[in-house]
Structure formats: structure tokens, C-alpha cells
Amino acid sequence: MNFGFGNKIKNNSSSDLRFEDVFSNFFYVFC
Amino acid sequence: MKFVEIKKYFIKNKYFLIFVFILVLFFAIKISQMGFKFSDENIYFYMGNLISNGIMPYSNFFFASPPLQIFIISFLSFLFGSKLILLKLIPIFAVMITGSLIFLIVKKEFDSLSAIISFILYLFSFVILTTTDHSTGIHLTTMFLILSFYLFQRKKYILSGSVGAFSLLTRLYAFPVIFGFVLVAFLKNKKSFWKYFLGGLIIFVPINLILFFLFRENYLNSIFFYHLSKTAGISKLAIFEFFIKWDFLLIILSLISIFMKNRAKLIPFLIPAGTTLLFFLFYSDIYYLYFGLLLPFLAILSGITLKELAENVSKNYKKYFYIILILVLVFVIFHNSFFYFKDHASTAKIDSLEEIANYVKTNSNESDVIYGSFEIVPLVAILSERKIINNYIDTNEKVFLTEVVDVGERTKELRGKVKFVIMKTFVDTNGKIVYLEKIVDSDFLLNECKIVKKYPIKKDYQDNMIVIFDCEK
């Protein structure tokens, strides 16, 4: 999903992220 | 030079050497990924080009911000000539300068170790890695803001205020940070406050008066009233969630800093961070890139706090102190760079730009004009040497949704005059266009124009196709 990294777009789709995902990256990289 | 001498040199200059290494590493990562993207930056590149030809914003074309950024782009376009890609260096150099200023600010107020940690946390934050792919103006604005802070710290209050005004002349969203600086100045001493204020006014007021007398209500409507009429583009909650997820460490460390023993010394950084955060909470139209404004303060607070924490944890085991710090920083650099490369660096790249520009150029006359998605048309116009009809460069759908421009009126102006309309869109597996942005009447495109070319987009956040419509009668 585009959160507006470089363009101020109109985008009405809702978030697909959860707070539980916060630590998931760590495991993705190291496990 | 003997080994012992080399070792001595390294130990003596370790912070400087780490500083240079990080700067080079960041630059190498960013340069390796540089390429044109579907982005707001393309609008600014085209506008800079127009200014070089004496065509002015507000009167000749719509521009939703104060003019400093596009004048800088215009000047650099003149320097770089046809090497348009070099304009993408602007945000990269801006954050490298901001990072260096962060290092100097923290070094003066605290110590070299906290300074180098803040510097690394800033440059390798996820916000900075991802948003410096785009020359959007946020990093120029932040660079002026942090330079203003640096000068204030060096007691050059008037100059500091003037540089602060430059940030406002780049983007008005610098105001919440400036407001934070003004509060800090007021708390510090009244004399510094008035000097800062005066320094800002002597730049901001005359330049804005000149712009107002030149462009009248067009200027105020474009840079100010237009923004007040905007509604939320992307879910604010989703943006905050994304930001928290990817720069989690900075947020946690900044929160911890509020409870640290030395928090009184952190007030000059906490106040601007607070005013900026309030702006994000209350302003309706927020984008992820705006967090670039907040990052210097979070990085400073985090750097100081991380050093304090590591010191406390390793009180009885001094040798673990550097190991903890190095592990945390290497993890941040590795983790954020890895996900930047994996999910963002190659996303939204315009792979077929040259092909599209060649097609437009070889299938039109010099006098033909084009129109379409702001994320690509300005670049195609520059490269194909074709003009955008009536300088309708900023075709962000929001311009139409806020009723600044009426879609029906715009379509009337295009009918019979425009040669190509280029749209970025999504095409389903049956080859059917799923939607067309409401920047032109879709009936006009589908019934009165002919699809002449389709260029697949390899990797994007939302679309998968560039479609060229030939609308010549």
C-alpha cells in the first residue's frame, strides 16, 4: 500500500498492518 | 606508519571516521537505487523547467506551495542541463546535510558518542531511507529547519530566524516546527526570542509581499486556502501504524527520553517534536513523507537516550557497553536497508519512461500538447519536448475533489486540442481498465479517444499499467 512516500495520492483503502507485526521483521531477517 | 601509530590514529579519530563511513555508505545505497519514479517530484521538475523559460508559478500555472523549492530546482536544472536525473540528488544531499547538523548539534550539547548514534539513527531510519527516493521538498524544508536550530544553538539568533523563514518559503508545513522553535526561544530568554522572530520576519514578510503583489489572490489561494479545503487522502491511522512499525526503536527511545534524568536538557528537542506531532494529529491531509519533519528530533532524543541506557546497563561490565551499542546500530542499519531494498527501492520505478517519451515524440508534431497523470506526464513532456496543455501540470485528483477545478470544464478544454492523454491505472487479467482517475471525464477518454499504447508497470504500490490515449480529432 502507498502511504505517501513521494506522492500525495488519494487512497481510501484501509490499513493492512497490525501492531503485532512490529516484531515480525526481526524474525524475518534473522530466523 | 607503524601499526601502533595507525591504531592510535583510529582511536583518536574514531568518531570522525565512523561519521565519514556512514555518510559514504548512505550515499552509496541511495545512488545505487536512483531512478525516475511515479512521484510528485516530476511536477516540480517540469515547473523548474518552466521557470527557466520565464513562465511563473501562480499566474501561469498552479503550484500548491511557496516557491523556493521550484526556484532551487530551476537553478539546478540550469546547472545540470539535460541531466534531469541529477535533480534526484537534492533530497539525498539535503538529508546528509541535516544528518551532519544533527551530529554537530548533539556533540555541542552532549558528547560525540550520542552525536554519532543520533546521526546513524537519522540517516538509516526507515522514513529517511524510503522518502529520499523522491524530491518532494520535505527534506529541503527539514534541512533549513535543522540549520535554523543549529544557528540558534550557536547564538546566531537573527540568522537562525532568517533560515527558518527559508523553510517556510519551501513548505508551509514547516510552521509547527518553527512554532516549537519560537517556544524554545521564548523559554530560553526573551532577547533570543525577539531576535529569532525579527530574523524570520525580515525574510518572510518582504518576499511574501512581493509574491502577493505579483500574483494577488492566486498566490494565497494556491499556497494557503487550497490546503484548508482538502480532506484526508490516506487513512491517518494507517500512516501512523506504518510509521510506528518501521521506526519503532526511535519512537520507543524518544518516549523513554521523557523519563530520563537529563530530560531538562532535552526540552529544546522535545518541544518541536511535540508541536510537529500535534500538527500531524490535527491536520487532515497527512502523508508518510511528512514524518521527515519529526525524524531529526526523534533521532536526537533516541541517540542521547540509547547512549544513557547502554551506559546504565553496562555499569558493572564496561566492556559490554560498546558491544550493546554496536549491535543495536548494526541491526538498525541492516534491518532498515534490507526492507528498503526488498519492498521500496524498486517499487514505483518508471521502467518504460524512455519508450513512452519516444512514442510520444515520434507520433506527434512539435505543436501538439499532452495531458494526464501528474506522476508521469511532466517527465514525458520534458523528455519528448512536448508541452503540457495550458500548463496543467498538477493533476493530482485532489485538485478536482476540492473543486478548485471542475472535471467537466477541464474535459471541455481538452476536447479537440489535446493529442495524447497518458493515464496510470490498473488493468485486470482480461485487459479491462478497472478505474481512471477523475482528472478528466472517463467517457471522453473511452468514447472519444483511442487507446494506442499500453506499458505494463513491473512493480507499483497500486497500479499496473500506463495507458496512452490518442484524442486527436
Short mmCIF file of C-alpha atoms in Angstrom, two decimals:
data_model
loop_
_atom_site.label_atom_id
_atom_site.label_comp_id
_atom_site.label_asym_id
_atom_site.label_seq_id
_atom_site.Cartn_x
_atom_site.Cartn_y
_atom_site.Cartn_z
CA MET A 1 0.00 0.00 0.00
CA ASN A 2 1.18 3.52 -0.76
CA PHE A 3 1.30 5.63 2.39
CA GLY A 4 2.62 8.65 0.53
CA PHE A 5 6.36 8.05 0.25
CA GLY A 6 6.69 10.57 -2.52
CA ASN A 7 3.25 11.40 -3.75
CA LYS A 8 0.25 12.88 -2.06
CA ILE A 9 -2.21 10.48 -3.59
CA LYS A 10 -5.82 9.83 -2.76
CA ASN A 11 -6.11 6.34 -1.40
CA ASN A 12 -9.06 5.19 0.60
CA SER A 13 -8.13 1.58 1.21
CA SER A 14 -7.77 0.74 4.88
CA SER A 15 -4.64 -0.39 6.67
CA ASP A 16 -3.44 -3.95 6.30
CA LEU A 17 -0.96 -3.65 9.14
CA ARG A 18 -1.30 -4.81 12.71
CA PHE A 19 0.64 -3.74 15.76
CA GLU A 20 1.61 -7.40 16.25
CA ASP A 21 3.63 -7.08 13.04
CA VAL A 22 6.02 -4.74 14.77
CA PHE A 23 8.37 -7.53 15.82
CA SER A 24 7.83 -9.75 12.81
CA ASN A 25 10.59 -8.05 10.79
CA PHE A 26 13.18 -9.08 13.30
CA PHE A 27 12.30 -12.75 12.85
CA TYR A 28 12.08 -12.36 9.09
CA VAL A 29 15.67 -11.16 8.92
CA PHE A 30 17.31 -13.39 11.47
CA CYS A 31 15.30 -16.61 11.54
CA MET B 1 53.48 4.27 9.70
CA LYS B 2 53.71 1.61 12.37
CA PHE B 3 50.68 -0.48 13.38
CA VAL B 4 50.66 1.17 16.81
CA GLU B 5 50.53 4.61 15.22
CA ILE B 6 47.71 3.57 12.88
CA LYS B 7 45.81 2.19 15.87
CA LYS B 8 46.37 5.42 17.75
CA TYR B 9 45.13 7.45 14.76
CA PHE B 10 41.98 5.34 14.50
CA ILE B 11 41.22 5.56 18.21
CA LYS B 12 41.82 9.33 18.27
CA ASN B 13 39.64 9.99 15.21
CA LYS B 14 37.11 7.18 15.64
CA TYR B 15 34.00 9.37 15.61
CA PHE B 16 35.10 11.28 12.54
CA LEU B 17 35.94 8.03 10.72
CA ILE B 18 32.58 6.45 11.63
CA PHE B 19 30.86 9.68 10.52
CA VAL B 20 32.56 9.58 7.10
CA PHE B 21 31.93 5.83 6.71
CA ILE B 22 28.19 6.20 7.45
CA LEU B 23 27.89 9.16 5.09
CA VAL B 24 29.58 7.20 2.27
CA LEU B 25 27.51 4.07 2.99
CA PHE B 26 24.23 6.01 2.92
CA PHE B 27 25.23 7.83 -0.27
CA ALA B 28 26.26 4.57 -1.96
CA ILE B 29 22.94 2.88 -1.05
CA LYS B 30 20.88 5.80 -2.33
CA ILE B 31 22.89 6.33 -5.52
CA SER B 32 22.63 2.63 -6.37
CA GLN B 33 18.82 2.91 -6.38
CA MET B 34 18.43 6.28 -8.11
CA GLY B 35 15.89 6.32 -10.93
CA PHE B 36 12.72 8.10 -12.02
CA LYS B 37 9.64 7.13 -10.02
CA PHE B 38 5.91 7.75 -10.09
CA SER B 39 6.09 10.71 -7.79
CA ASP B 40 5.22 14.33 -7.02
CA GLU B 41 8.80 15.22 -7.91
CA ASN B 42 8.04 15.05 -11.63
CA ILE B 43 5.68 18.00 -11.25
CA TYR B 44 8.43 20.06 -9.62
CA PHE B 45 11.00 19.11 -12.28
CA TYR B 46 8.64 20.35 -15.01
CA MET B 47 7.81 23.51 -13.06
CA GLY B 48 11.53 24.22 -12.57
CA ASN B 49 11.90 23.85 -16.32
CA LEU B 50 9.08 26.34 -16.97
CA ILE B 51 10.62 28.90 -14.59
CA SER B 52 13.91 28.62 -16.51
CA ASN B 53 11.88 29.69 -19.55
CA GLY B 54 10.35 32.67 -17.74
CA ILE B 55 6.98 31.04 -17.07
CA MET B 56 5.99 31.86 -13.50
CA PRO B 57 4.01 29.89 -10.88
CA TYR B 58 0.63 31.07 -9.54
CA SER B 59 -0.09 33.21 -12.61
CA ASN B 60 0.89 30.81 -15.41
CA PHE B 61 0.43 27.50 -13.59
CA PHE B 62 -1.00 26.15 -10.35
CA PHE B 63 1.52 25.41 -7.61
CA ALA B 64 0.29 24.49 -4.13
CA SER B 65 3.36 25.62 -2.13
CA PRO B 66 5.58 28.69 -1.64
CA PRO B 67 8.12 28.97 -4.44
CA LEU B 68 11.61 28.31 -3.01
CA GLN B 69 11.84 24.61 -3.91
CA ILE B 70 10.93 25.03 -7.59
CA PHE B 71 13.26 28.03 -7.90
CA ILE B 72 16.10 25.90 -6.50
CA ILE B 73 15.16 23.13 -8.97
CA SER B 74 15.08 25.70 -11.78
CA PHE B 75 18.59 26.90 -10.85
CA LEU B 76 19.93 23.33 -10.61
CA SER B 77 18.26 22.38 -13.93
CA PHE B 78 20.18 25.25 -15.47
CA LEU B 79 23.42 23.88 -13.94
CA PHE B 80 22.81 20.19 -14.78
CA GLY B 81 21.43 20.84 -18.28
CA SER B 82 19.73 17.79 -19.76
CA LYS B 83 20.89 15.52 -16.90
CA LEU B 84 17.45 15.59 -15.27
CA ILE B 85 18.21 12.56 -13.11
CA LEU B 86 20.71 14.62 -11.10
CA LEU B 87 17.78 16.54 -9.58
CA LYS B 88 17.10 13.39 -7.60
CA LEU B 89 20.28 14.13 -5.65
CA ILE B 90 18.55 17.06 -3.91
CA PRO B 91 16.82 15.06 -1.13
CA ILE B 92 19.88 12.80 -0.72
CA PHE B 93 22.24 15.73 -0.14
CA ALA B 94 19.62 17.53 1.97
CA VAL B 95 19.37 14.64 4.48
CA MET B 96 23.15 14.21 4.50
CA ILE B 97 23.47 17.89 5.46
CA THR B 98 20.65 17.54 8.03
CA GLY B 99 22.34 14.43 9.49
CA SER B 100 25.66 16.27 9.74
CA LEU B 101 23.98 19.19 11.51
CA ILE B 102 22.34 16.73 13.92
CA PHE B 103 25.81 15.37 14.70
CA LEU B 104 27.15 18.88 15.42
CA ILE B 105 24.11 19.91 17.49
CA VAL B 106 24.26 16.84 19.76
CA LYS B 107 28.06 16.96 20.00
CA LYS B 108 27.93 20.54 21.31
CA GLU B 109 25.13 19.91 23.81
CA PHE B 110 26.08 16.36 24.89
CA ASP B 111 29.01 14.28 23.59
CA SER B 112 30.45 12.77 20.40
CA LEU B 113 29.10 9.30 21.11
CA SER B 114 25.48 10.45 21.49
CA ALA B 115 26.03 12.58 18.38
CA ILE B 116 27.21 9.70 16.20
CA ILE B 117 24.34 7.48 17.40
CA SER B 118 21.77 10.20 16.57
CA PHE B 119 23.40 10.70 13.18
CA ILE B 120 23.21 6.97 12.32
CA LEU B 121 19.64 6.62 13.63
CA TYR B 122 18.57 9.58 11.49
CA LEU B 123 20.14 8.58 8.16
CA PHE B 124 19.17 4.92 8.48
CA SER B 125 15.66 5.48 9.77
CA PHE B 126 13.02 3.92 7.56
CA VAL B 127 11.40 7.29 6.88
CA ILE B 128 14.64 8.76 5.53
CA LEU B 129 15.65 5.68 3.51
CA THR B 130 12.28 5.44 1.75
CA THR B 131 11.26 9.08 1.28
CA THR B 132 14.62 10.26 -0.10
CA ASP B 133 13.74 8.35 -3.27
CA HIS B 134 11.56 11.37 -4.06
CA SER B 135 12.44 15.05 -4.49
CA THR B 136 9.28 16.19 -2.73
CA GLY B 137 10.51 19.24 -0.83
CA ILE B 138 10.20 17.75 2.67
CA HIS B 139 13.94 17.19 3.04
CA LEU B 140 14.87 20.68 1.81
CA THR B 141 12.38 22.08 4.33
CA THR B 142 13.85 19.93 7.13
CA MET B 143 17.40 20.90 6.16
CA PHE B 144 16.54 24.60 6.56
CA LEU B 145 14.78 23.87 9.85
CA ILE B 146 17.71 22.00 11.37
CA LEU B 147 20.16 24.60 10.06
CA SER B 148 18.00 27.19 11.81
CA PHE B 149 18.19 25.12 15.02
CA TYR B 150 21.98 24.76 14.66
CA LEU B 151 22.43 28.54 14.24
CA PHE B 152 20.16 29.20 17.22
CA GLN B 153 22.33 26.88 19.32
CA ARG B 154 25.37 28.91 18.16
CA LYS B 155 23.57 32.08 19.39
CA LYS B 156 23.20 33.48 15.85
CA TYR B 157 19.56 34.28 16.54
CA ILE B 158 18.76 36.66 13.67
CA LEU B 159 20.39 34.42 11.05
CA SER B 160 18.64 31.44 12.61
CA GLY B 161 15.24 33.15 12.21
CA SER B 162 16.03 34.01 8.58
CA VAL B 163 16.95 30.41 7.75
CA GLY B 164 13.74 29.32 9.49
CA ALA B 165 11.88 31.62 7.08
CA PHE B 166 13.51 29.79 4.16
CA SER B 167 11.93 26.57 5.40
CA LEU B 168 8.52 28.28 5.38
CA LEU B 169 9.20 29.58 1.88
CA THR B 170 9.75 25.95 0.84
CA ARG B 171 6.72 24.39 2.53
CA LEU B 172 4.17 25.95 4.90
CA TYR B 173 4.02 22.72 6.89
CA ALA B 174 7.34 23.85 8.44
CA PHE B 175 5.22 26.13 10.62
CA PRO B 176 4.55 23.67 13.51
CA VAL B 177 8.32 23.08 13.86
CA ILE B 178 9.04 26.83 13.68
CA PHE B 179 6.35 27.35 16.33
CA GLY B 180 8.22 24.83 18.52
CA PHE B 181 11.49 26.75 17.96
CA VAL B 182 9.78 30.03 18.87
CA LEU B 183 8.51 28.47 22.11
CA VAL B 184 12.03 27.22 22.92
CA ALA B 185 13.45 30.69 22.20
CA PHE B 186 10.78 32.28 24.39
CA LEU B 187 11.59 29.93 27.28
CA LYS B 188 15.35 30.42 26.86
CA ASN B 189 15.36 34.21 27.04
CA LYS B 190 13.19 36.98 25.64
CA LYS B 191 16.10 38.59 23.79
CA SER B 192 16.83 35.48 21.71
CA PHE B 193 13.09 35.14 21.02
CA TRP B 194 12.77 38.67 19.60
CA LYS B 195 15.95 38.32 17.57
CA TYR B 196 14.77 34.98 16.12
CA PHE B 197 11.37 36.49 15.35
CA LEU B 198 12.90 39.56 13.70
CA GLY B 199 15.30 37.40 11.63
CA GLY B 200 12.32 35.44 10.34
CA LEU B 201 10.19 38.49 9.56
CA ILE B 202 12.85 40.33 7.55
CA ILE B 203 12.94 37.44 5.08
CA PHE B 204 9.38 36.10 5.19
CA VAL B 205 7.38 39.34 5.02
CA PRO B 206 9.06 41.19 2.11
CA ILE B 207 9.26 38.06 -0.08
CA ASN B 208 5.61 37.22 0.55
CA LEU B 209 4.54 40.83 -0.07
CA ILE B 210 6.37 40.80 -3.42
CA LEU B 211 4.72 37.48 -4.32
CA PHE B 212 1.33 38.81 -3.25
CA PHE B 213 1.66 41.99 -5.30
CA LEU B 214 2.81 39.97 -8.31
CA PHE B 215 0.22 37.20 -8.19
CA ARG B 216 -2.53 38.63 -5.93
CA GLU B 217 -5.19 36.20 -4.74
CA ASN B 218 -3.79 33.42 -6.98
CA TYR B 219 -0.82 33.20 -4.61
CA LEU B 220 -2.84 33.00 -1.38
CA ASN B 221 -5.43 30.64 -2.87
CA SER B 222 -2.72 28.26 -4.13
CA ILE B 223 -0.45 28.07 -1.10
CA PHE B 224 -2.96 28.54 1.72
CA PHE B 225 -6.71 28.34 1.10
CA TYR B 226 -6.41 25.31 -1.21
CA HIS B 227 -4.90 23.25 1.63
CA LEU B 228 -7.66 24.21 4.05
CA SER B 229 -10.27 22.75 1.72
CA LYS B 230 -8.52 19.37 1.40
CA THR B 231 -9.89 16.23 3.00
CA ALA B 232 -7.94 13.18 4.17
CA GLY B 233 -6.16 11.40 1.33
CA ILE B 234 -4.94 8.29 3.13
CA SER B 235 -6.16 6.88 6.45
CA LYS B 236 -4.21 8.71 9.16
CA LEU B 237 -4.32 5.66 11.41
CA ALA B 238 -2.79 3.52 8.66
CA ILE B 239 0.05 6.02 8.18
CA PHE B 240 0.74 6.21 11.92
CA GLU B 241 0.70 2.40 12.18
CA PHE B 242 3.15 2.12 9.29
CA PHE B 243 5.42 4.76 10.82
CA ILE B 244 5.35 3.13 14.28
CA LYS B 245 6.03 -0.29 12.83
CA TRP B 246 9.06 0.70 10.82
CA ASP B 247 10.72 3.23 13.14
CA PHE B 248 9.65 1.52 16.34
CA LEU B 249 13.03 1.86 18.06
CA LEU B 250 13.16 5.63 17.53
CA ILE B 251 9.66 6.07 18.91
CA ILE B 252 10.28 3.91 21.99
CA LEU B 253 13.63 5.58 22.76
CA SER B 254 12.11 9.06 22.30
CA LEU B 255 9.30 8.15 24.71
CA ILE B 256 11.82 6.83 27.24
CA SER B 257 13.77 10.11 26.94
CA ILE B 258 10.86 11.91 28.64
CA PHE B 259 11.63 9.94 31.81
CA MET B 260 15.42 10.25 31.73
CA LYS B 261 17.35 12.10 34.44
CA ASN B 262 18.70 14.67 31.97
CA ARG B 263 15.27 15.44 30.46
CA ALA B 264 15.55 19.16 31.26
CA LYS B 265 18.38 19.33 28.70
CA LEU B 266 16.14 17.62 26.16
CA ILE B 267 13.40 20.27 26.24
CA PRO B 268 14.70 22.13 23.12
CA PHE B 269 14.21 18.87 21.18
CA LEU B 270 11.04 17.69 22.90
CA ILE B 271 9.06 20.89 22.25
CA PRO B 272 9.46 20.99 18.42
CA ALA B 273 8.80 17.22 18.34
CA GLY B 274 5.60 17.82 20.32
CA THR B 275 4.32 20.70 18.18
CA THR B 276 5.03 18.69 15.00
CA LEU B 277 3.22 15.66 16.38
CA LEU B 278 0.21 17.82 17.28
CA PHE B 279 0.12 19.09 13.70
CA PHE B 280 0.09 15.50 12.41
CA LEU B 281 -2.78 14.65 14.76
CA PHE B 282 -4.95 17.64 13.85
CA TYR B 283 -4.25 18.32 10.16
CA SER B 284 -6.49 16.21 7.95
CA ASP B 285 -4.25 15.56 4.95
CA ILE B 286 -1.16 13.73 6.23
CA TYR B 287 1.30 11.57 4.28
CA TYR B 288 4.10 9.28 5.42
CA LEU B 289 6.72 11.58 3.91
CA TYR B 290 5.69 14.33 6.38
CA PHE B 291 7.32 12.33 9.18
CA GLY B 292 10.61 13.58 7.72
CA LEU B 293 9.89 16.75 9.75
CA LEU B 294 9.78 14.82 13.01
CA LEU B 295 12.72 12.50 12.40
CA PRO B 296 15.63 14.82 13.34
CA PHE B 297 14.14 15.34 16.80
CA LEU B 298 13.34 11.66 17.31
CA ALA B 299 16.87 10.71 16.20
CA ILE B 300 18.43 13.24 18.58
CA LEU B 301 16.30 12.13 21.54
CA SER B 302 16.94 8.46 20.69
CA GLY B 303 20.70 8.87 20.28
CA ILE B 304 21.06 10.56 23.66
CA THR B 305 18.75 8.05 25.38
CA LEU B 306 20.37 4.97 23.80
CA LYS B 307 23.81 6.08 24.99
CA GLU B 308 22.45 6.69 28.51
CA LEU B 309 20.70 3.32 28.60
CA ALA B 310 23.72 1.40 27.31
CA GLU B 311 25.83 3.15 29.96
CA ASN B 312 23.41 2.15 32.73
CA VAL B 313 23.05 -1.44 31.55
CA SER B 314 26.81 -1.96 31.36
CA LYS B 315 27.68 -0.10 34.58
CA ASN B 316 29.47 -3.09 36.05
CA TYR B 317 30.58 -4.55 32.76
CA LYS B 318 32.21 -1.68 30.88
CA LYS B 319 33.35 -3.88 28.01
CA TYR B 320 29.73 -4.70 27.12
CA PHE B 321 28.89 -1.04 26.64
CA TYR B 322 30.25 -0.71 23.11
CA ILE B 323 29.08 -4.22 22.18
CA ILE B 324 25.46 -3.33 23.03
CA LEU B 325 25.64 -0.07 21.09
CA ILE B 326 27.31 -1.58 18.04
CA LEU B 327 24.81 -4.45 17.93
CA VAL B 328 21.82 -2.09 18.09
CA LEU B 329 23.18 0.25 15.42
CA VAL B 330 24.28 -2.53 13.05
CA PHE B 331 20.85 -4.09 13.46
CA VAL B 332 19.10 -0.80 12.58
CA ILE B 333 21.31 -0.24 9.52
CA PHE B 334 20.96 -3.83 8.28
CA HIS B 335 17.25 -4.26 9.05
CA ASN B 336 16.08 -0.95 7.56
CA SER B 337 18.32 -1.17 4.48
CA PHE B 338 17.20 -4.76 3.86
CA PHE B 339 13.49 -3.86 3.87
CA TYR B 340 14.12 -0.67 1.93
CA PHE B 341 15.76 -2.71 -0.84
CA LYS B 342 13.19 -5.50 -0.65
CA ASP B 343 9.93 -3.51 -0.56
CA HIS B 344 10.54 0.04 -1.75
CA ALA B 345 13.70 0.77 -3.72
CA SER B 346 12.47 -0.77 -6.96
CA THR B 347 8.75 -0.09 -6.37
CA ALA B 348 7.06 2.65 -8.42
CA LYS B 349 10.03 2.95 -10.79
CA ILE B 350 9.12 4.12 -14.29
CA ASP B 351 10.79 1.37 -16.32
CA SER B 352 9.40 2.30 -19.74
CA LEU B 353 9.90 6.06 -19.49
CA GLU B 354 12.23 6.30 -22.46
CA GLU B 355 9.93 4.15 -24.62
CA ILE B 356 6.91 6.27 -23.71
CA ALA B 357 8.75 9.54 -24.40
CA ASN B 358 9.99 8.18 -27.75
CA TYR B 359 6.49 7.06 -28.71
CA VAL B 360 5.02 10.48 -27.88
CA LYS B 361 7.78 12.31 -29.72
CA THR B 362 7.71 10.23 -32.89
CA ASN B 363 3.90 10.18 -33.12
CA SER B 364 3.20 13.88 -32.61
CA ASN B 365 4.13 17.26 -34.02
CA GLU B 366 6.12 19.87 -32.12
CA SER B 367 2.97 21.92 -31.57
CA ASP B 368 0.98 19.02 -30.15
CA VAL B 369 0.15 19.08 -26.43
CA ILE B 370 -0.30 16.30 -23.89
CA TYR B 371 -2.15 15.79 -20.59
CA GLY B 372 -2.64 13.15 -17.90
CA SER B 373 -1.37 11.66 -14.65
CA PHE B 374 0.92 14.02 -12.72
CA GLU B 375 3.05 11.04 -11.72
CA ILE B 376 4.42 10.61 -15.25
CA VAL B 377 3.21 13.23 -17.77
CA PRO B 378 5.60 16.04 -16.68
CA LEU B 379 8.59 13.73 -17.23
CA VAL B 380 7.29 12.54 -20.60
CA ALA B 381 6.72 16.17 -21.59
CA ILE B 382 10.30 17.16 -20.77
CA LEU B 383 11.87 14.12 -22.47
CA SER B 384 9.65 14.21 -25.57
CA GLU B 385 9.88 18.01 -25.84
CA ARG B 386 6.10 18.36 -25.92
CA LYS B 387 4.17 20.87 -23.83
CA ILE B 388 1.53 20.04 -21.24
CA ILE B 389 -1.75 21.63 -22.32
CA ASN B 390 -2.27 25.07 -20.70
CA ASN B 391 0.43 24.13 -18.15
CA TYR B 392 -1.99 21.80 -16.35
CA ILE B 393 0.90 20.10 -14.56
CA ASP B 394 -0.50 19.33 -11.10
CA THR B 395 -3.33 16.97 -11.99
CA ASN B 396 -3.50 15.40 -8.54
CA GLU B 397 -7.06 14.15 -8.15
CA LYS B 398 -7.37 16.26 -5.00
CA VAL B 399 -7.27 19.43 -7.11
CA PHE B 400 -10.53 18.20 -8.64
CA LEU B 401 -12.03 16.78 -5.44
CA THR B 402 -11.57 20.11 -3.64
CA GLU B 403 -13.42 21.70 -6.59
CA VAL B 404 -10.53 24.03 -7.38
CA VAL B 405 -11.00 22.68 -10.91
CA ASP B 406 -14.12 21.12 -12.43
CA VAL B 407 -13.60 17.84 -14.33
CA GLY B 408 -16.26 18.77 -16.92
CA GLU B 409 -14.65 22.15 -17.58
CA ARG B 410 -11.21 20.55 -17.86
CA THR B 411 -12.55 17.96 -20.33
CA LYS B 412 -14.07 20.76 -22.45
CA GLU B 413 -10.68 22.43 -22.61
CA LEU B 414 -9.01 19.20 -23.70
CA ARG B 415 -11.55 18.22 -26.37
CA GLY B 416 -10.20 18.85 -29.86
CA LYS B 417 -6.93 20.28 -28.54
CA VAL B 418 -5.00 17.59 -26.72
CA LYS B 419 -3.06 14.96 -28.70
CA PHE B 420 -2.21 12.36 -26.05
CA VAL B 421 -3.70 11.72 -22.61
CA ILE B 422 -1.45 9.45 -20.52
CA MET B 423 -3.07 7.69 -17.57
CA LYS B 424 -1.62 5.49 -14.82
CA THR B 425 -4.17 2.85 -13.97
CA PHE B 426 -4.99 -0.75 -13.11
CA VAL B 427 -5.87 -3.23 -15.85
CA ASP B 428 -7.44 -6.60 -14.93
CA THR B 429 -6.47 -10.01 -16.36
CA ASN B 430 -8.99 -9.55 -19.21
CA GLY B 431 -7.25 -6.34 -20.25
CA LYS B 432 -10.10 -4.17 -18.95
CA ILE B 433 -9.28 -0.82 -17.32
CA VAL B 434 -10.56 -1.05 -13.72
CA TYR B 435 -10.62 2.69 -12.99
CA LEU B 436 -9.46 6.02 -14.33
CA GLU B 437 -8.58 8.91 -12.04
CA LYS B 438 -11.16 11.68 -12.17
CA ILE B 439 -8.79 14.21 -13.69
CA VAL B 440 -10.67 14.09 -16.99
CA ASP B 441 -14.11 12.75 -17.91
CA SER B 442 -13.63 8.98 -18.38
CA ASP B 443 -16.43 8.92 -21.02
CA PHE B 444 -14.36 11.33 -23.07
CA LEU B 445 -11.32 9.05 -22.86
CA LEU B 446 -13.17 5.80 -23.51
CA ASN B 447 -15.56 7.04 -26.21
CA GLU B 448 -13.81 9.90 -27.96
CA CYS B 449 -10.16 8.80 -27.71
CA LYS B 450 -8.38 5.66 -28.82
CA ILE B 451 -6.04 3.52 -26.72
CA VAL B 452 -2.84 3.45 -28.76
CA LYS B 453 -0.31 2.05 -26.29
CA LYS B 454 -0.15 0.16 -23.00
CA TYR B 455 3.03 -0.11 -20.94
CA PRO B 456 2.97 -2.57 -18.02
CA ILE B 457 4.36 -1.35 -14.67
CA LYS B 458 6.55 -4.08 -13.17
CA LYS B 459 6.21 -3.09 -9.51
CA ASP B 460 3.98 -0.42 -8.03
CA TYR B 461 2.04 0.24 -4.82
CA GLN B 462 -1.34 0.25 -6.59
CA ASP B 463 -1.33 0.33 -10.41
CA ASN B 464 -0.04 -1.99 -13.12
CA MET B 465 -0.34 -0.12 -16.43
CA ILE B 466 0.40 3.12 -18.24
CA VAL B 467 -2.18 3.71 -20.95
CA ILE B 468 -1.80 6.25 -23.76
CA PHE B 469 -4.98 7.61 -25.32
CA ASP B 470 -4.82 9.36 -28.69
CA CYS B 471 -7.51 12.06 -28.60
CA GLU B 472 -6.74 13.89 -31.84
CA LYS B 473 -9.83 14.57 -33.95
#
